[in-house]
Amino acid sequence: SQWPAQIHDCKAAIRWIRANAEQHNLNADRIGVWGTSAGGHLVAMLGTSGDVESMDGSLGANTQYSSRVACVADFYGPTNFLTMNATAVETARLDHDAHDSPESLLIGGPIQENPEKVAAANPITYVSADDPAFLIVHGTMDPSVSFNQSELLYDALEDNGVVKTLITVEGGGHGRGFPPKTGQLLEEFFDHHLRGNETTWADQTIQTVSWERRR
């Protein structure tokens, strides 16, 4: 399916959780999301598009409920398709501008020829001051989604005064070489924003663990 079917699915799931929260002993006001790569793109969209009607869709029987989330953990997700090639590392695996790239297939045409469709699928398009807190984690040597994609999202959140933290994995790949500390930081992030646990947060750089760089 082409965009925005994917985000419509995600938002329908959030609405279902909210509609059935009491039945499952859940707090409807404390829904956090985490995704990696394409999943990172989708959770970032959940965070930035909030109740944007065109992104909400009408899937499911719970459209009277909000699809907003309380916090977002985005691990190396794309945020602006049009700039992915320009900032790719030398070991990049994909030509994102190709007519058959994952991004082009997602929007239904070559991304450089369809800037309006691309904008509709870019999380940074929808960033606003009422967005939830973000944890962004990315490796500097990612061969699939360049580190700059997370920098772009971070800067957009910064410009709008949104709470955010960037964890840079120096030398890390596309999820490869991430040390155990990234999992610890993820748990602390959710504990803080969903459970109210006290945590001191700051942008930081952590070193990768050994991994094989594949061309």
PDB file of C-alpha atoms in Angstrom:
ATOM      1  CA  SER A   1       0.000   0.000   0.000  1.00  0.00           C
ATOM      2  CA  GLN A   2       1.075   3.564  -0.628  1.00  0.00           C
ATOM      3  CA  TRP A   3       1.282   6.391   1.858  1.00  0.00           C
ATOM      4  CA  PRO A   4      -0.599   7.312   4.041  1.00  0.00           C
ATOM      5  CA  ALA A   5      -2.032   3.801   4.581  1.00  0.00           C
ATOM      6  CA  GLN A   6       0.822   2.937   6.952  1.00  0.00           C
ATOM      7  CA  ILE A   7       0.290   5.835   9.338  1.00  0.00           C
ATOM      8  CA  HIS A   8      -3.471   5.315   9.183  1.00  0.00           C
ATOM      9  CA  ASP A   9      -2.859   1.777  10.515  1.00  0.00           C
ATOM     10  CA  CYS A  10      -0.687   3.109  13.332  1.00  0.00           C
ATOM     11  CA  LYS A  11      -3.139   5.786  14.359  1.00  0.00           C
ATOM     12  CA  ALA A  12      -6.034   3.326  14.285  1.00  0.00           C
ATOM     13  CA  ALA A  13      -4.035   1.123  16.668  1.00  0.00           C
ATOM     14  CA  ILE A  14      -3.463   4.037  19.054  1.00  0.00           C
ATOM     15  CA  ARG A  15      -7.163   4.883  18.996  1.00  0.00           C
ATOM     16  CA  TRP A  16      -8.057   1.252  19.696  1.00  0.00           C
ATOM     17  CA  ILE A  17      -5.728   1.187  22.705  1.00  0.00           C
ATOM     18  CA  ARG A  18      -7.228   4.407  24.004  1.00  0.00           C
ATOM     19  CA  ALA A  19     -10.795   3.177  23.469  1.00  0.00           C
ATOM     20  CA  ASN A  20     -10.096  -0.122  25.251  1.00  0.00           C
ATOM     21  CA  ALA A  21      -7.652   1.110  27.877  1.00  0.00           C
ATOM     22  CA  GLU A  22      -9.950   0.635  30.863  1.00  0.00           C
ATOM     23  CA  GLN A  23     -10.807  -2.926  29.845  1.00  0.00           C
ATOM     24  CA  HIS A  24      -7.107  -3.817  29.750  1.00  0.00           C
ATOM     25  CA  ASN A  25      -6.126  -1.793  32.828  1.00  0.00           C
ATOM     26  CA  LEU A  26      -4.107   0.717  30.819  1.00  0.00           C
ATOM     27  CA  ASN A  27      -3.665   4.456  31.237  1.00  0.00           C
ATOM     28  CA  ALA A  28      -4.974   6.049  28.051  1.00  0.00           C
ATOM     29  CA  ASP A  29      -2.949   9.192  28.722  1.00  0.00           C
ATOM     30  CA  ARG A  30       0.369   7.333  28.893  1.00  0.00           C
ATOM     31  CA  ILE A  31       0.924   5.740  25.518  1.00  0.00           C
ATOM     32  CA  GLY A  32       4.535   5.690  24.351  1.00  0.00           C
ATOM     33  CA  VAL A  33       5.848   4.399  21.029  1.00  0.00           C
ATOM     34  CA  TRP A  34       9.208   3.060  19.867  1.00  0.00           C
ATOM     35  CA  GLY A  35      10.329   2.142  16.370  1.00  0.00           C
ATOM     36  CA  THR A  36      13.495   1.442  14.401  1.00  0.00           C
ATOM     37  CA  SER A  37      14.293   2.400  10.791  1.00  0.00           C
ATOM     38  CA  ALA A  38      10.955   2.387   8.889  1.00  0.00           C
ATOM     39  CA  GLY A  39       9.323   1.913  12.282  1.00  0.00           C
ATOM     40  CA  GLY A  40      11.252   4.937  13.508  1.00  0.00           C
ATOM     41  CA  HIS A  41       9.756   6.923  10.650  1.00  0.00           C
ATOM     42  CA  LEU A  42       6.250   5.835  11.656  1.00  0.00           C
ATOM     43  CA  VAL A  43       6.609   6.583  15.364  1.00  0.00           C
ATOM     44  CA  ALA A  44       8.114   9.972  14.521  1.00  0.00           C
ATOM     45  CA  MET A  45       5.041  10.599  12.374  1.00  0.00           C
ATOM     46  CA  LEU A  46       2.811   9.574  15.284  1.00  0.00           C
ATOM     47  CA  GLY A  47       4.608  12.116  17.423  1.00  0.00           C
ATOM     48  CA  THR A  48       4.659  15.050  15.044  1.00  0.00           C
ATOM     49  CA  SER A  49       1.340  14.717  13.224  1.00  0.00           C
ATOM     50  CA  GLY A  50      -0.789  14.457  16.384  1.00  0.00           C
ATOM     51  CA  ASP A  51      -4.418  14.919  15.401  1.00  0.00           C
ATOM     52  CA  VAL A  52      -3.672  16.084  11.846  1.00  0.00           C
ATOM     53  CA  GLU A  53      -6.809  14.988  10.010  1.00  0.00           C
ATOM     54  CA  SER A  54      -5.138  13.920   6.763  1.00  0.00           C
ATOM     55  CA  MET A  55      -2.800  11.631   8.690  1.00  0.00           C
ATOM     56  CA  ASP A  56      -5.451  10.306  11.098  1.00  0.00           C
ATOM     57  CA  GLY A  57      -7.587   8.598   8.490  1.00  0.00           C
ATOM     58  CA  SER A  58     -10.884   6.916   9.336  1.00  0.00           C
ATOM     59  CA  LEU A  59      -9.786   3.323   9.867  1.00  0.00           C
ATOM     60  CA  GLY A  60     -11.509   1.432  12.673  1.00  0.00           C
ATOM     61  CA  ALA A  61     -14.504   2.121  14.867  1.00  0.00           C
ATOM     62  CA  ASN A  62     -12.842   4.527  17.309  1.00  0.00           C
ATOM     63  CA  THR A  63     -12.421   7.722  15.324  1.00  0.00           C
ATOM     64  CA  GLN A  64     -13.842   9.785  18.183  1.00  0.00           C
ATOM     65  CA  TYR A  65     -10.626   9.108  20.122  1.00  0.00           C
ATOM     66  CA  SER A  66      -7.337  10.970  19.769  1.00  0.00           C
ATOM     67  CA  SER A  67      -4.339   9.324  18.119  1.00  0.00           C
ATOM     68  CA  ARG A  68      -1.836  11.417  20.077  1.00  0.00           C
ATOM     69  CA  VAL A  69       0.954   9.709  22.015  1.00  0.00           C
ATOM     70  CA  ALA A  70       2.760  10.764  25.189  1.00  0.00           C
ATOM     71  CA  CYS A  71       6.346  10.171  24.058  1.00  0.00           C
ATOM     72  CA  VAL A  72       8.332   8.849  21.102  1.00  0.00           C
ATOM     73  CA  ALA A  73      11.552   6.841  20.808  1.00  0.00           C
ATOM     74  CA  ASP A  74      12.821   7.072  17.234  1.00  0.00           C
ATOM     75  CA  PHE A  75      15.816   4.881  16.427  1.00  0.00           C
ATOM     76  CA  TYR A  76      17.445   5.811  13.085  1.00  0.00           C
ATOM     77  CA  GLY A  77      14.236   6.586  11.213  1.00  0.00           C
ATOM     78  CA  PRO A  78      14.054   8.668   8.000  1.00  0.00           C
ATOM     79  CA  THR A  79      12.655  12.161   8.491  1.00  0.00           C
ATOM     80  CA  ASN A  80      13.157  13.904   5.115  1.00  0.00           C
ATOM     81  CA  PHE A  81      13.293  11.579   2.110  1.00  0.00           C
ATOM     82  CA  LEU A  82      14.537  14.259  -0.276  1.00  0.00           C
ATOM     83  CA  THR A  83      17.868  14.700   1.512  1.00  0.00           C
ATOM     84  CA  MET A  84      18.736  11.053   2.185  1.00  0.00           C
ATOM     85  CA  ASN A  85      21.100  10.640  -0.770  1.00  0.00           C
ATOM     86  CA  ALA A  86      22.843  13.966  -0.286  1.00  0.00           C
ATOM     87  CA  THR A  87      24.007  13.113   3.230  1.00  0.00           C
ATOM     88  CA  ALA A  88      24.682   9.377   2.816  1.00  0.00           C
ATOM     89  CA  VAL A  89      27.960   7.845   4.001  1.00  0.00           C
ATOM     90  CA  GLU A  90      30.413   6.330   1.495  1.00  0.00           C
ATOM     91  CA  THR A  91      29.245   2.827   2.380  1.00  0.00           C
ATOM     92  CA  ALA A  92      25.598   3.679   1.643  1.00  0.00           C
ATOM     93  CA  ARG A  93      23.561   0.700   0.459  1.00  0.00           C
ATOM     94  CA  LEU A  94      20.668   2.411  -1.305  1.00  0.00           C
ATOM     95  CA  ASP A  95      19.949   4.975  -3.986  1.00  0.00           C
ATOM     96  CA  HIS A  96      17.014   6.646  -2.278  1.00  0.00           C
ATOM     97  CA  ASP A  97      16.267   8.780  -5.348  1.00  0.00           C
ATOM     98  CA  ALA A  98      15.785   5.733  -7.586  1.00  0.00           C
ATOM     99  CA  HIS A  99      12.313   5.068  -8.966  1.00  0.00           C
ATOM    100  CA  ASP A 100      12.211   1.720  -7.142  1.00  0.00           C
ATOM    101  CA  SER A 101      13.711   2.817  -3.822  1.00  0.00           C
ATOM    102  CA  PRO A 102      11.717   2.050  -0.663  1.00  0.00           C
ATOM    103  CA  GLU A 103      10.841   5.726  -0.332  1.00  0.00           C
ATOM    104  CA  SER A 104       9.726   6.086  -3.965  1.00  0.00           C
ATOM    105  CA  LEU A 105       7.606   2.944  -3.740  1.00  0.00           C
ATOM    106  CA  LEU A 106       6.063   4.231  -0.531  1.00  0.00           C
ATOM    107  CA  ILE A 107       4.767   7.453  -2.075  1.00  0.00           C
ATOM    108  CA  GLY A 108       3.997   5.977  -5.503  1.00  0.00           C
ATOM    109  CA  GLY A 109       6.650   7.687  -7.637  1.00  0.00           C
ATOM    110  CA  PRO A 110      10.272   8.902  -7.708  1.00  0.00           C
ATOM    111  CA  ILE A 111      10.716  11.104  -4.664  1.00  0.00           C
ATOM    112  CA  GLN A 112      12.564  13.920  -6.437  1.00  0.00           C
ATOM    113  CA  GLU A 113       9.676  14.232  -8.917  1.00  0.00           C
ATOM    114  CA  ASN A 114       6.989  14.275  -6.221  1.00  0.00           C
ATOM    115  CA  PRO A 115       8.018  16.804  -3.557  1.00  0.00           C
ATOM    116  CA  GLU A 116       4.453  17.390  -2.331  1.00  0.00           C
ATOM    117  CA  LYS A 117       3.868  13.682  -1.756  1.00  0.00           C
ATOM    118  CA  VAL A 118       7.232  13.464  -0.022  1.00  0.00           C
ATOM    119  CA  ALA A 119       6.408  16.388   2.246  1.00  0.00           C
ATOM    120  CA  ALA A 120       3.207  14.631   3.292  1.00  0.00           C
ATOM    121  CA  ALA A 121       5.264  11.593   4.349  1.00  0.00           C
ATOM    122  CA  ASN A 122       8.070  13.484   6.126  1.00  0.00           C
ATOM    123  CA  PRO A 123       7.813  13.669   9.943  1.00  0.00           C
ATOM    124  CA  ILE A 124       9.561  17.057   9.995  1.00  0.00           C
ATOM    125  CA  THR A 125       6.691  18.550   7.974  1.00  0.00           C
ATOM    126  CA  TYR A 126       4.364  18.359  10.960  1.00  0.00           C
ATOM    127  CA  VAL A 127       6.616  19.383  13.864  1.00  0.00           C
ATOM    128  CA  SER A 128       4.900  21.836  16.219  1.00  0.00           C
ATOM    129  CA  ALA A 129       5.249  23.124  19.760  1.00  0.00           C
ATOM    130  CA  ASP A 130       2.685  20.688  21.183  1.00  0.00           C
ATOM    131  CA  ASP A 131       4.570  17.561  20.098  1.00  0.00           C
ATOM    132  CA  PRO A 132       5.453  14.974  22.786  1.00  0.00           C
ATOM    133  CA  ALA A 133       8.958  14.322  24.091  1.00  0.00           C
ATOM    134  CA  PHE A 134      11.353  12.556  21.707  1.00  0.00           C
ATOM    135  CA  LEU A 135      14.302  10.243  22.260  1.00  0.00           C
ATOM    136  CA  ILE A 136      16.349  10.009  19.051  1.00  0.00           C
ATOM    137  CA  VAL A 137      19.115   7.409  18.664  1.00  0.00           C
ATOM    138  CA  HIS A 138      21.288   7.061  15.553  1.00  0.00           C
ATOM    139  CA  GLY A 139      24.667   5.694  14.472  1.00  0.00           C
ATOM    140  CA  THR A 140      27.045   8.037  12.668  1.00  0.00           C
ATOM    141  CA  MET A 141      28.047   5.377  10.104  1.00  0.00           C
ATOM    142  CA  ASP A 142      24.538   4.212   9.253  1.00  0.00           C
ATOM    143  CA  PRO A 143      24.676   2.964   5.612  1.00  0.00           C
ATOM    144  CA  SER A 144      20.896   2.896   5.132  1.00  0.00           C
ATOM    145  CA  VAL A 145      19.558   6.039   6.809  1.00  0.00           C
ATOM    146  CA  SER A 146      22.123   8.788   7.257  1.00  0.00           C
ATOM    147  CA  PHE A 147      22.739  10.240  10.701  1.00  0.00           C
ATOM    148  CA  ASN A 148      21.724  13.620   9.306  1.00  0.00           C
ATOM    149  CA  GLN A 149      18.113  12.432   9.177  1.00  0.00           C
ATOM    150  CA  SER A 150      18.033  12.462  12.971  1.00  0.00           C
ATOM    151  CA  GLU A 151      19.835  15.795  13.087  1.00  0.00           C
ATOM    152  CA  LEU A 152      17.114  17.297  10.892  1.00  0.00           C
ATOM    153  CA  LEU A 153      14.384  16.064  13.218  1.00  0.00           C
ATOM    154  CA  TYR A 154      16.289  17.215  16.285  1.00  0.00           C
ATOM    155  CA  ASP A 155      16.737  20.710  14.845  1.00  0.00           C
ATOM    156  CA  ALA A 156      13.054  20.972  13.899  1.00  0.00           C
ATOM    157  CA  LEU A 157      12.031  19.944  17.411  1.00  0.00           C
ATOM    158  CA  GLU A 158      14.529  22.419  18.858  1.00  0.00           C
ATOM    159  CA  ASP A 159      13.109  25.248  16.747  1.00  0.00           C
ATOM    160  CA  ASN A 160       9.640  24.502  18.136  1.00  0.00           C
ATOM    161  CA  GLY A 161      10.657  24.137  21.776  1.00  0.00           C
ATOM    162  CA  VAL A 162       9.878  20.414  21.979  1.00  0.00           C
ATOM    163  CA  VAL A 163      11.549  18.278  24.662  1.00  0.00           C
ATOM    164  CA  LYS A 164      14.054  16.016  22.911  1.00  0.00           C
ATOM    165  CA  THR A 165      17.256  14.066  23.474  1.00  0.00           C
ATOM    166  CA  LEU A 166      19.719  12.902  20.816  1.00  0.00           C
ATOM    167  CA  ILE A 167      21.897   9.880  21.528  1.00  0.00           C
ATOM    168  CA  THR A 168      24.702   9.664  18.983  1.00  0.00           C
ATOM    169  CA  VAL A 169      26.269   6.223  18.574  1.00  0.00           C
ATOM    170  CA  GLU A 170      29.730   7.115  17.290  1.00  0.00           C
ATOM    171  CA  GLY A 171      30.673   4.636  14.559  1.00  0.00           C
ATOM    172  CA  GLY A 172      27.360   2.787  14.814  1.00  0.00           C
ATOM    173  CA  GLY A 173      25.581   1.375  11.772  1.00  0.00           C
ATOM    174  CA  HIS A 174      21.932   0.748  10.963  1.00  0.00           C
ATOM    175  CA  GLY A 175      21.210  -0.582  14.420  1.00  0.00           C
ATOM    176  CA  ARG A 176      24.478  -2.504  14.386  1.00  0.00           C
ATOM    177  CA  GLY A 177      27.113  -1.865  16.994  1.00  0.00           C
ATOM    178  CA  PHE A 178      24.737  -0.262  19.476  1.00  0.00           C
ATOM    179  CA  PRO A 179      26.004  -0.886  23.018  1.00  0.00           C
ATOM    180  CA  PRO A 180      23.707  -2.122  25.825  1.00  0.00           C
ATOM    181  CA  LYS A 181      23.520   1.431  27.152  1.00  0.00           C
ATOM    182  CA  THR A 182      21.103   2.356  24.366  1.00  0.00           C
ATOM    183  CA  GLY A 183      18.591  -0.118  25.784  1.00  0.00           C
ATOM    184  CA  GLN A 184      19.122   1.287  29.260  1.00  0.00           C
ATOM    185  CA  LEU A 185      18.508   4.830  28.020  1.00  0.00           C
ATOM    186  CA  LEU A 186      15.353   3.681  26.236  1.00  0.00           C
ATOM    187  CA  GLU A 187      13.979   2.181  29.453  1.00  0.00           C
ATOM    188  CA  GLU A 188      14.841   5.315  31.413  1.00  0.00           C
ATOM    189  CA  PHE A 189      13.126   7.472  28.795  1.00  0.00           C
ATOM    190  CA  PHE A 190       9.851   5.574  29.057  1.00  0.00           C
ATOM    191  CA  ASP A 191      10.096   5.304  32.844  1.00  0.00           C
ATOM    192  CA  HIS A 192      10.461   9.067  33.035  1.00  0.00           C
ATOM    193  CA  HIS A 193       7.744  10.112  30.612  1.00  0.00           C
ATOM    194  CA  LEU A 194       5.214   7.355  31.315  1.00  0.00           C
ATOM    195  CA  ARG A 195       5.812   6.573  34.995  1.00  0.00           C
ATOM    196  CA  GLY A 196       7.122   9.904  36.208  1.00  0.00           C
ATOM    197  CA  ASN A 197      10.454   8.563  37.452  1.00  0.00           C
ATOM    198  CA  GLU A 198      13.082  11.243  38.001  1.00  0.00           C
ATOM    199  CA  THR A 199      15.846  11.160  35.402  1.00  0.00           C
ATOM    200  CA  THR A 200      18.480  13.658  34.338  1.00  0.00           C
ATOM    201  CA  TRP A 201      18.561  13.817  30.550  1.00  0.00           C
ATOM    202  CA  ALA A 202      21.139  15.266  28.207  1.00  0.00           C
ATOM    203  CA  ASP A 203      22.259  14.802  24.624  1.00  0.00           C
ATOM    204  CA  GLN A 204      25.240  12.475  24.587  1.00  0.00           C
ATOM    205  CA  THR A 205      27.594  10.506  22.398  1.00  0.00           C
ATOM    206  CA  ILE A 206      28.329   6.870  23.153  1.00  0.00           C
ATOM    207  CA  GLN A 207      30.849   4.634  21.413  1.00  0.00           C
ATOM    208  CA  THR A 208      29.890   1.724  19.206  1.00  0.00           C
ATOM    209  CA  VAL A 209      30.822  -1.853  19.993  1.00  0.00           C
ATOM    210  CA  SER A 210      32.628  -3.961  17.399  1.00  0.00           C
ATOM    211  CA  TRP A 211      30.605  -4.792  14.288  1.00  0.00           C
ATOM    212  CA  GLU A 212      31.321  -5.709  10.674  1.00  0.00           C
ATOM    213  CA  ARG A 213      30.793  -2.894   8.188  1.00  0.00           C
ATOM    214  CA  ARG A 214      29.253  -4.387   5.067  1.00  0.00           C
ATOM    215  CA  ARG A 215      29.146  -2.660   1.723  1.00  0.00           C
TER     216      ARG A 215
END
